[in-house]
Short mmCIF file of C-alpha atoms (C1' of nucleotides) and ligand atoms in Angstrom, two decimals:
data_model
loop_
_atom_site.label_atom_id
_atom_site.label_comp_id
_atom_site.label_asym_id
_atom_site.label_seq_id
_atom_site.Cartn_x
_atom_site.Cartn_y
_atom_site.Cartn_z
CA MET A 1365 111.00 -209.29 70.19
CA SER A 1366 111.83 -211.58 73.05
CA ASP A 1367 109.38 -214.18 74.24
CA HIS A 1368 110.91 -214.11 77.68
CA GLN A 1369 108.59 -213.23 80.47
CA GLN A 1370 109.70 -210.65 82.90
CA ARG A 1371 111.46 -212.37 85.78
CA ARG A 1372 109.75 -210.39 88.49
CA THR A 1373 106.34 -209.03 87.75
CA SER A 1374 104.88 -206.70 90.32
CA PRO A 1375 102.02 -208.05 92.42
CA PRO A 1376 98.55 -207.25 91.06
CA SER A 1377 98.01 -204.32 93.34
CA GLY A 1378 94.45 -205.04 94.47
CA HIS A 1379 94.90 -208.50 95.93
CA SER A 1380 92.71 -209.64 98.79
CA GLY A 1381 93.52 -211.46 102.01
CA ASP A 1382 96.34 -211.35 104.52
CA ALA A 1383 99.91 -210.72 103.47
CA LEU A 1384 102.32 -213.63 103.28
CA PRO A 1385 104.24 -214.17 106.50
CA PRO A 1386 108.01 -213.58 106.45
CA VAL A 1387 109.89 -216.48 104.89
CA GLU A 1388 111.39 -217.81 108.14
CA GLN A 1389 108.09 -217.85 109.94
CA HIS A 1390 106.34 -219.43 107.00
CA ALA A 1391 109.04 -222.08 106.79
CA GLN A 1392 108.61 -222.87 110.45
CA GLN A 1393 104.92 -223.57 109.97
CA TYR A 1394 105.63 -226.30 107.47
CA GLU A 1395 108.56 -227.68 109.41
CA THR A 1396 106.46 -228.06 112.51
CA VAL A 1397 103.83 -229.95 110.55
CA ARG A 1398 106.45 -232.27 109.04
CA ASN A 1399 107.84 -233.00 112.48
CA ALA A 1400 104.38 -233.81 113.81
CA HIS A 1401 103.87 -236.25 110.96
CA GLU A 1402 106.95 -238.18 111.99
CA THR A 1403 105.60 -238.98 115.43
CA GLU A 1404 101.86 -239.05 115.05
CA LEU A 1405 101.40 -242.61 113.89
CA ILE A 1406 103.71 -243.84 116.63
CA GLU A 1407 101.66 -241.92 119.15
CA ASP A 1408 98.41 -243.35 117.87
CA TYR A 1409 99.73 -246.90 118.13
CA VAL A 1410 101.08 -246.41 121.61
CA GLU A 1411 97.92 -244.66 122.74
CA LEU A 1412 95.75 -247.44 121.29
CA ILE A 1413 97.86 -250.14 122.91
CA GLY A 1414 97.49 -248.36 126.22
CA ASP A 1415 93.74 -248.07 125.74
CA LEU A 1416 93.39 -251.74 124.84
CA ILE A 1417 95.31 -252.78 127.93
CA ARG A 1418 93.26 -250.48 130.09
CA HIS A 1419 89.89 -251.47 128.68
CA ARG A 1420 90.43 -255.05 127.62
CA GLY A 1421 93.23 -256.27 129.81
CA GLU A 1422 95.60 -256.88 126.91
CA ALA A 1423 96.65 -255.56 123.51
CA ARG A 1424 96.78 -258.03 120.64
CA ALA A 1425 97.98 -257.31 117.11
CA ALA A 1426 94.71 -258.47 115.58
CA ASP A 1427 92.71 -255.98 117.65
CA ILE A 1428 95.01 -253.18 116.60
CA ALA A 1429 94.65 -254.20 112.97
CA ASN A 1430 90.86 -254.19 113.25
CA ARG A 1431 90.65 -250.89 115.09
CA MET A 1432 93.03 -249.18 112.71
CA ALA A 1433 91.56 -250.83 109.61
CA VAL A 1434 94.98 -251.95 108.49
CA SER A 1435 96.43 -255.36 107.65
CA GLN A 1436 98.00 -257.54 110.30
CA ALA A 1437 101.25 -257.44 108.40
CA THR A 1438 101.32 -253.68 108.74
CA VAL A 1439 100.75 -253.95 112.47
CA SER A 1440 103.41 -256.60 112.85
CA LYS A 1441 105.95 -254.44 111.09
CA MET A 1442 105.02 -251.42 113.17
CA ILE A 1443 105.36 -253.37 116.39
CA ARG A 1444 108.92 -254.17 115.47
CA ARG A 1445 109.55 -250.45 115.10
CA LEU A 1446 107.91 -249.65 118.42
CA ASN A 1447 110.14 -252.29 119.93
CA GLU A 1448 113.27 -250.77 118.44
CA LEU A 1449 112.16 -247.39 119.71
CA GLY A 1450 111.91 -248.84 123.22
CA LEU A 1451 108.18 -248.15 123.52
CA VAL A 1452 106.80 -251.69 123.72
CA THR A 1453 108.06 -255.12 124.68
CA SER A 1454 106.77 -258.18 122.87
CA LYS A 1455 107.44 -261.87 122.58
CA PRO A 1456 106.51 -263.57 119.31
CA TYR A 1457 102.83 -264.62 119.19
CA ARG A 1458 102.15 -263.00 122.54
CA SER A 1459 100.33 -259.81 123.44
CA LEU A 1460 102.02 -256.47 123.88
CA PHE A 1461 103.21 -254.46 126.83
CA LEU A 1462 104.29 -250.85 127.08
CA THR A 1463 107.66 -249.94 128.50
CA GLU A 1464 107.95 -247.15 131.06
CA GLU A 1465 108.57 -244.75 128.24
CA GLY A 1466 105.68 -246.18 126.25
CA GLN A 1467 103.33 -245.74 129.17
CA LYS A 1468 104.41 -242.17 129.53
CA MET A 1469 103.75 -241.51 125.85
CA ALA A 1470 100.39 -243.27 126.00
CA GLU A 1471 99.36 -241.18 128.97
CA THR A 1472 100.43 -237.91 127.38
CA SER A 1473 98.77 -238.73 124.08
CA ARG A 1474 95.55 -239.81 125.70
CA ALA A 1475 95.39 -236.66 127.82
CA ARG A 1476 95.94 -234.48 124.79
CA HIS A 1477 93.43 -236.45 122.73
CA ASP A 1478 90.83 -236.07 125.48
CA ILE A 1479 91.35 -232.35 125.75
CA VAL A 1480 90.82 -231.89 122.03
CA LEU A 1481 87.80 -234.19 121.97
CA HIS A 1482 86.12 -232.54 124.91
CA PHE A 1483 86.89 -229.13 123.50
CA LEU A 1484 85.20 -229.95 120.21
CA ARG A 1485 82.14 -231.24 122.00
CA ALA A 1486 82.03 -228.14 124.20
CA LEU A 1487 82.18 -226.08 121.03
CA GLY A 1488 79.03 -227.79 119.80
CA VAL A 1489 80.39 -230.45 117.45
CA ASP A 1490 78.47 -233.74 117.50
CA ASP A 1491 80.19 -236.71 119.05
CA SER A 1492 81.06 -238.77 115.99
CA THR A 1493 82.37 -235.77 114.05
CA ALA A 1494 84.31 -234.65 117.10
CA ARG A 1495 85.94 -238.06 117.40
CA ILE A 1496 87.03 -238.06 113.76
CA ASP A 1497 88.36 -234.50 113.84
CA ALA A 1498 90.12 -235.00 117.15
CA GLU A 1499 92.00 -238.04 115.86
CA GLY A 1500 93.75 -235.88 113.29
CA MET A 1501 93.84 -232.49 114.99
CA GLU A 1502 95.40 -233.69 118.23
CA HIS A 1503 98.85 -234.01 116.66
CA HIS A 1504 98.90 -230.42 115.48
CA VAL A 1505 97.74 -228.58 118.57
CA SER A 1506 100.49 -226.81 120.52
CA ASP A 1507 100.65 -226.89 124.30
CA LYS A 1508 99.64 -223.25 124.39
CA THR A 1509 96.51 -223.88 122.39
CA LEU A 1510 95.80 -227.01 124.40
CA THR A 1511 95.73 -224.98 127.58
CA ILE A 1512 93.32 -222.52 126.05
CA MET A 1513 91.08 -225.34 124.84
CA GLN A 1514 91.01 -226.86 128.28
CA ARG A 1515 90.05 -223.57 129.88
CA PHE A 1516 87.32 -223.07 127.31
CA THR A 1517 85.85 -226.50 127.98
CA GLU A 1518 85.79 -225.89 131.72
CA GLN A 1519 84.03 -222.56 131.19
CA GLN A 1520 81.35 -224.19 129.08
CA ILE A 1521 80.66 -226.86 131.66
CA LYS A 1522 80.21 -224.42 134.53
CA MET B 980 102.30 -276.20 134.64
CA SER B 981 101.82 -274.31 131.42
CA ASP B 982 103.62 -271.07 130.81
CA HIS B 983 100.86 -269.94 128.50
CA GLN B 984 99.18 -266.76 129.41
CA GLN B 985 95.45 -266.64 129.35
CA ARG B 986 94.29 -265.54 125.96
CA ARG B 987 91.58 -263.18 127.18
CA THR B 988 92.07 -261.58 130.52
CA SER B 989 89.18 -259.58 131.87
CA PRO B 990 89.59 -255.81 131.96
CA PRO B 991 90.88 -254.44 135.26
CA SER B 992 87.50 -253.41 136.55
CA GLY B 993 88.32 -249.95 137.87
CA HIS B 994 89.73 -248.32 134.72
CA SER B 995 89.33 -244.61 134.16
CA GLY B 996 88.35 -242.61 131.10
CA ASP B 997 85.85 -243.06 128.28
CA ALA B 998 85.04 -246.45 126.84
CA LEU B 999 86.56 -247.49 123.55
CA PRO B 1000 84.34 -246.64 120.59
CA PRO B 1001 82.89 -249.56 118.59
CA VAL B 1002 85.42 -251.07 116.21
CA GLU B 1003 83.86 -249.70 113.00
CA GLN B 1004 83.68 -246.16 114.31
CA HIS B 1005 87.18 -246.35 115.68
CA ALA B 1006 88.45 -247.65 112.35
CA GLN B 1007 86.79 -244.78 110.56
CA GLN B 1008 88.65 -242.25 112.68
CA TYR B 1009 92.01 -243.58 111.56
CA GLU B 1010 90.93 -244.05 107.96
CA THR B 1011 89.80 -240.45 107.73
CA VAL B 1012 93.16 -239.30 109.05
CA ARG B 1013 95.04 -241.47 106.53
CA ASN B 1014 92.97 -240.03 103.71
CA ALA B 1015 93.67 -236.50 104.84
CA HIS B 1016 97.38 -237.25 104.83
CA GLU B 1017 97.23 -238.24 101.18
CA THR B 1018 95.98 -234.85 100.07
CA GLU B 1019 97.34 -232.42 102.58
CA LEU B 1020 100.76 -231.83 101.11
CA ILE B 1021 99.24 -231.36 97.67
CA GLU B 1022 96.83 -228.83 99.11
CA ASP B 1023 99.61 -226.92 100.84
CA TYR B 1024 101.61 -226.69 97.62
CA VAL B 1025 98.65 -225.56 95.56
CA GLU B 1026 97.59 -223.09 98.20
CA LEU B 1027 101.11 -221.67 98.43
CA ILE B 1028 101.42 -221.39 94.67
CA GLY B 1029 98.13 -219.51 94.61
CA ASP B 1030 99.31 -217.21 97.39
CA LEU B 1031 102.61 -216.51 95.67
CA ILE B 1032 100.84 -215.61 92.45
CA ARG B 1033 98.39 -213.38 94.29
CA HIS B 1034 100.97 -211.61 96.41
CA ARG B 1035 104.06 -211.67 94.21
CA GLY B 1036 102.74 -211.92 90.71
CA GLU B 1037 104.34 -215.31 90.07
CA ALA B 1038 105.28 -218.60 91.70
CA ARG B 1039 108.82 -219.85 91.28
CA ALA B 1040 110.22 -223.15 92.51
CA ALA B 1041 112.96 -221.47 94.52
CA ASP B 1042 110.42 -219.41 96.47
CA ILE B 1043 108.42 -222.51 97.27
CA ALA B 1044 111.57 -224.29 98.41
CA ASN B 1045 112.46 -221.40 100.70
CA ARG B 1046 108.99 -220.98 102.15
CA MET B 1047 108.60 -224.70 102.75
CA ALA B 1048 112.18 -225.16 103.99
CA VAL B 1049 112.70 -228.00 101.57
CA SER B 1050 115.28 -228.62 98.84
CA GLN B 1051 114.68 -227.44 95.31
CA ALA B 1052 114.92 -231.00 94.12
CA THR B 1053 111.99 -231.90 96.33
CA VAL B 1054 109.96 -229.04 94.91
CA SER B 1055 110.84 -229.98 91.36
CA LYS B 1056 109.68 -233.52 91.89
CA MET B 1057 106.46 -232.38 93.51
CA ILE B 1058 105.73 -230.00 90.66
CA ARG B 1059 105.87 -232.92 88.28
CA ARG B 1060 103.28 -234.65 90.43
CA LEU B 1061 101.04 -231.58 90.52
CA ASN B 1062 101.35 -231.47 86.77
CA GLU B 1063 100.33 -235.09 86.38
CA LEU B 1064 97.39 -234.42 88.68
CA GLY B 1065 96.29 -231.59 86.41
CA LEU B 1066 96.66 -228.94 89.09
CA VAL B 1067 99.46 -226.82 87.63
CA THR B 1068 100.95 -226.13 84.22
CA SER B 1069 104.64 -225.51 83.84
CA LYS B 1070 107.27 -225.13 81.17
CA PRO B 1071 110.83 -226.10 82.08
CA TYR B 1072 112.72 -223.30 83.83
CA ARG B 1073 109.65 -221.07 83.86
CA SER B 1074 107.32 -220.08 86.65
CA LEU B 1075 104.15 -221.97 87.54
CA PHE B 1076 100.50 -221.51 86.79
CA LEU B 1077 97.45 -223.10 88.31
CA THR B 1078 94.90 -224.86 86.13
CA GLU B 1079 91.20 -224.22 86.64
CA GLU B 1080 91.09 -227.14 88.97
CA GLY B 1081 94.22 -225.96 90.75
CA GLN B 1082 92.72 -222.54 91.28
CA LYS B 1083 89.61 -224.08 92.72
CA MET B 1084 91.67 -226.16 95.14
CA ALA B 1085 93.81 -223.16 96.11
CA GLU B 1086 90.72 -221.12 96.83
CA THR B 1087 89.07 -223.83 98.91
CA SER B 1088 92.24 -224.52 100.86
CA ARG B 1089 92.89 -220.89 101.53
CA ALA B 1090 89.34 -220.31 102.73
CA ARG B 1091 89.57 -223.27 105.08
CA HIS B 1092 93.00 -222.22 106.30
CA ASP B 1093 91.72 -218.72 107.03
CA ILE B 1094 88.72 -219.97 108.96
CA VAL B 1095 90.93 -222.10 111.20
CA LEU B 1096 93.49 -219.34 111.68
CA HIS B 1097 90.90 -216.70 112.53
CA PHE B 1098 89.15 -219.13 114.84
CA LEU B 1099 92.31 -219.79 116.80
CA ARG B 1100 92.96 -216.09 117.16
CA ALA B 1101 89.39 -215.50 118.27
CA LEU B 1102 89.88 -218.22 120.85
CA GLY B 1103 92.79 -216.26 122.29
CA VAL B 1104 95.79 -217.97 120.73
CA ASP B 1105 98.67 -215.65 119.85
CA ASP B 1106 99.32 -215.02 116.17
CA SER B 1107 102.48 -217.01 115.62
CA THR B 1108 101.21 -220.05 117.53
CA ALA B 1109 97.90 -219.81 115.70
CA ARG B 1110 99.68 -219.83 112.37
CA ILE B 1111 101.69 -222.92 113.22
CA ASP B 1112 98.73 -224.83 114.61
CA ALA B 1113 96.46 -223.83 111.75
CA GLU B 1114 98.92 -225.14 109.16
CA GLY B 1115 98.51 -228.65 110.51
CA MET B 1116 94.98 -228.59 111.90
CA GLU B 1117 93.31 -227.30 108.74
CA HIS B 1118 93.56 -230.67 107.02
CA HIS B 1119 91.75 -232.48 109.79
CA VAL B 1120 88.79 -230.20 110.37
CA SER B 1121 85.51 -231.42 108.91
CA ASP B 1122 83.09 -229.10 107.14
CA LYS B 1123 80.72 -229.34 110.07
CA THR B 1124 83.36 -228.22 112.53
CA LEU B 1125 84.51 -225.54 110.12
CA THR B 1126 81.05 -224.03 110.08
CA ILE B 1127 80.96 -224.00 113.85
CA MET B 1128 84.39 -222.37 114.01
CA GLN B 1129 83.30 -219.68 111.60
CA ARG B 1130 80.19 -218.91 113.63
CA PHE B 1131 82.27 -218.74 116.79
CA THR B 1132 84.70 -216.29 115.25
CA GLU B 1133 81.89 -214.02 114.08
CA GLN B 1134 80.33 -214.06 117.56
CA GLN B 1135 83.63 -213.02 119.13
CA ILE B 1136 84.06 -210.13 116.77
CA LYS B 1137 80.63 -208.67 117.37
"C1'" DG C 421 94.71 -285.47 120.47
"C1'" DA C 422 94.00 -284.37 115.51
"C1'" DT C 423 92.25 -280.90 112.82
"C1'" DA C 424 90.36 -276.41 111.93
"C1'" DA C 425 90.35 -271.62 112.73
"C1'" DT C 426 92.51 -267.68 114.28
"C1'" DT C 427 96.41 -265.04 114.98
"C1'" DG C 428 101.13 -263.56 114.00
"C1'" DT C 429 105.33 -263.29 111.08
"C1'" DT C 430 108.08 -262.84 107.03
"C1'" DA C 431 109.26 -261.70 102.30
"C1'" DG C 432 108.75 -258.83 98.71
"C1'" DC C 433 106.32 -255.22 96.38
"C1'" DC C 434 104.88 -250.18 95.86
"C1'" DA C 435 104.19 -244.95 96.28
"C1'" DA C 436 105.18 -240.75 98.74
"C1'" DG C 437 108.25 -237.48 100.23
"C1'" DG C 438 112.54 -236.34 101.89
"C1'" DC C 439 117.82 -235.80 100.70
"C1'" DT C 440 122.63 -234.86 97.95
"C1'" DA C 441 125.35 -234.43 93.93
"C1'" DA C 442 125.80 -233.33 89.28
"C1'" DA C 443 124.25 -231.39 85.02
"C1'" DC C 444 121.84 -228.01 82.61
"C1'" DT C 445 119.42 -223.41 81.51
"C1'" DG C 446 118.54 -218.71 81.95
"C1'" DT C 447 119.98 -214.13 83.71
"C1'" DT C 448 123.19 -210.75 85.08
"C1'" DT C 449 127.47 -208.57 84.99
"C1'" DG C 450 132.36 -207.34 83.88
"C1'" DC D 426 129.67 -211.43 74.65
"C1'" DA D 427 131.81 -214.49 77.94
"C1'" DA D 428 131.86 -215.76 82.45
"C1'" DA D 429 129.73 -216.09 86.71
"C1'" DC D 430 125.72 -216.75 89.19
"C1'" DA D 431 121.13 -218.21 90.24
"C1'" DG D 432 117.53 -221.24 89.34
"C1'" DT D 433 115.90 -225.81 87.69
"C1'" DT D 434 116.08 -230.52 86.61
"C1'" DT D 435 117.61 -235.26 86.85
"C1'" DA D 436 119.59 -239.37 88.89
"C1'" DG D 437 119.96 -242.12 92.59
"C1'" DC D 438 119.53 -242.96 97.42
"C1'" DC D 439 116.74 -243.55 101.87
"C1'" DT D 440 112.75 -244.14 105.26
"C1'" DT D 441 107.95 -244.61 106.18
"C1'" DG D 442 103.81 -246.92 105.89
"C1'" DG D 443 100.77 -249.25 103.17
"C1'" DC D 444 99.64 -253.93 100.62
"C1'" DT D 445 99.37 -259.35 99.34
"C1'" DA D 446 100.81 -264.00 99.60
"C1'" DA D 447 102.87 -267.68 101.92
"C1'" DC D 448 104.09 -269.75 106.02
"C1'" DA D 449 104.19 -270.61 111.21
"C1'" DA D 450 102.33 -270.74 115.79
"C1'" DT D 451 98.66 -270.77 118.97
"C1'" DT D 452 94.08 -271.72 120.38
"C1'" DA D 453 89.58 -273.81 119.77
"C1'" DT D 454 86.73 -277.59 118.40
"C1'" DC D 455 85.34 -282.12 117.55
MN1 MN E 1226 94.97 -240.12 119.72
MN1 MN E 1227 95.54 -239.43 116.28
MN1 MN E 1228 97.02 -224.25 104.28
MN1 MN E 1229 98.64 -227.02 105.86
#
DNA sequence: GATAATTGTTAGCCAAGGCTAAACTGTTTG
DNA sequence: CAAACAGTTTAGCCTTGGCTAACAATTATC
């Protein structure tokens, strides 16, 4: 008698929940998430730099490190990357500036972040929870959903 | 005349938008996101393995690779990690099983995933967009927000 | 203006999560 | 039952994004 298991057992007929999506669609879900992960940290840096400039007049590495709860070395390394990507300009030991492209990204990210944050609040989530959730969710919300969120928030306010 | 810039310039008085949150709160936003990133891939694997077992009777590495759009080598390596974490059991060249702990995680992840997906649909997002957004958002939605989403979905259905 | 404190950089380490190429095992088929 | 095929594993490579420790530059203080 063989100890091999059958290669394809039939699904236990009475299983609950939705069916699995077709392979291609399922694959696209994960791919989209992986792509978002590649850009999200960049976006958060650029957005924060923009916010610091707007609210404080300048963006310094030490402030970024404090606000992100990350070492200064990590920030320094990331700034080099942002530089290479053409998003910020920086001279050694001086504060940071956004390039045209960086400003555009900062603006877009901030707008999206705000929509998600305001949506969560309109939904009834308390401010500090909303801020935490928005920081992560923002990178995974499609433009379509963003539009719907914005409409919802406006409805609630009226 | 010195070419030094002033170290602290005052904020351009007429800046738009919300104020920056206090440093500690701001830091916590980013920390929470970083923590979520450490577990989210693990959760997706475990959840998918659970789904494959439920819907297909077994979970094989090749199926995971196809559904995740990732190489088999990547899956193989990840399975070793899941093993070390005590989430799955596996014999070489055989299909996968979830441990007690793995089953618990699969169940929790699936429940959370479903709440987010159903919420997005209730909000008016089309199915395929909702699926993509939910796959990323789920890992960044707090329990508090999850509860609110669930209530919202139930309201819409009634 | 010398010294102390703060801020920024560099070097070198690590883990996670991708990949390709090559080897190996299990299953199916002629 | 041997060969071909499909599935799995391993080795080795790469990038990202963390860290610490040591050093360098700037700014503040006496
Ligand atoms: Mn943001
Ligand atoms: Mn963010
Ligand atoms: Mn999921
Ligand atoms: Mn997911």
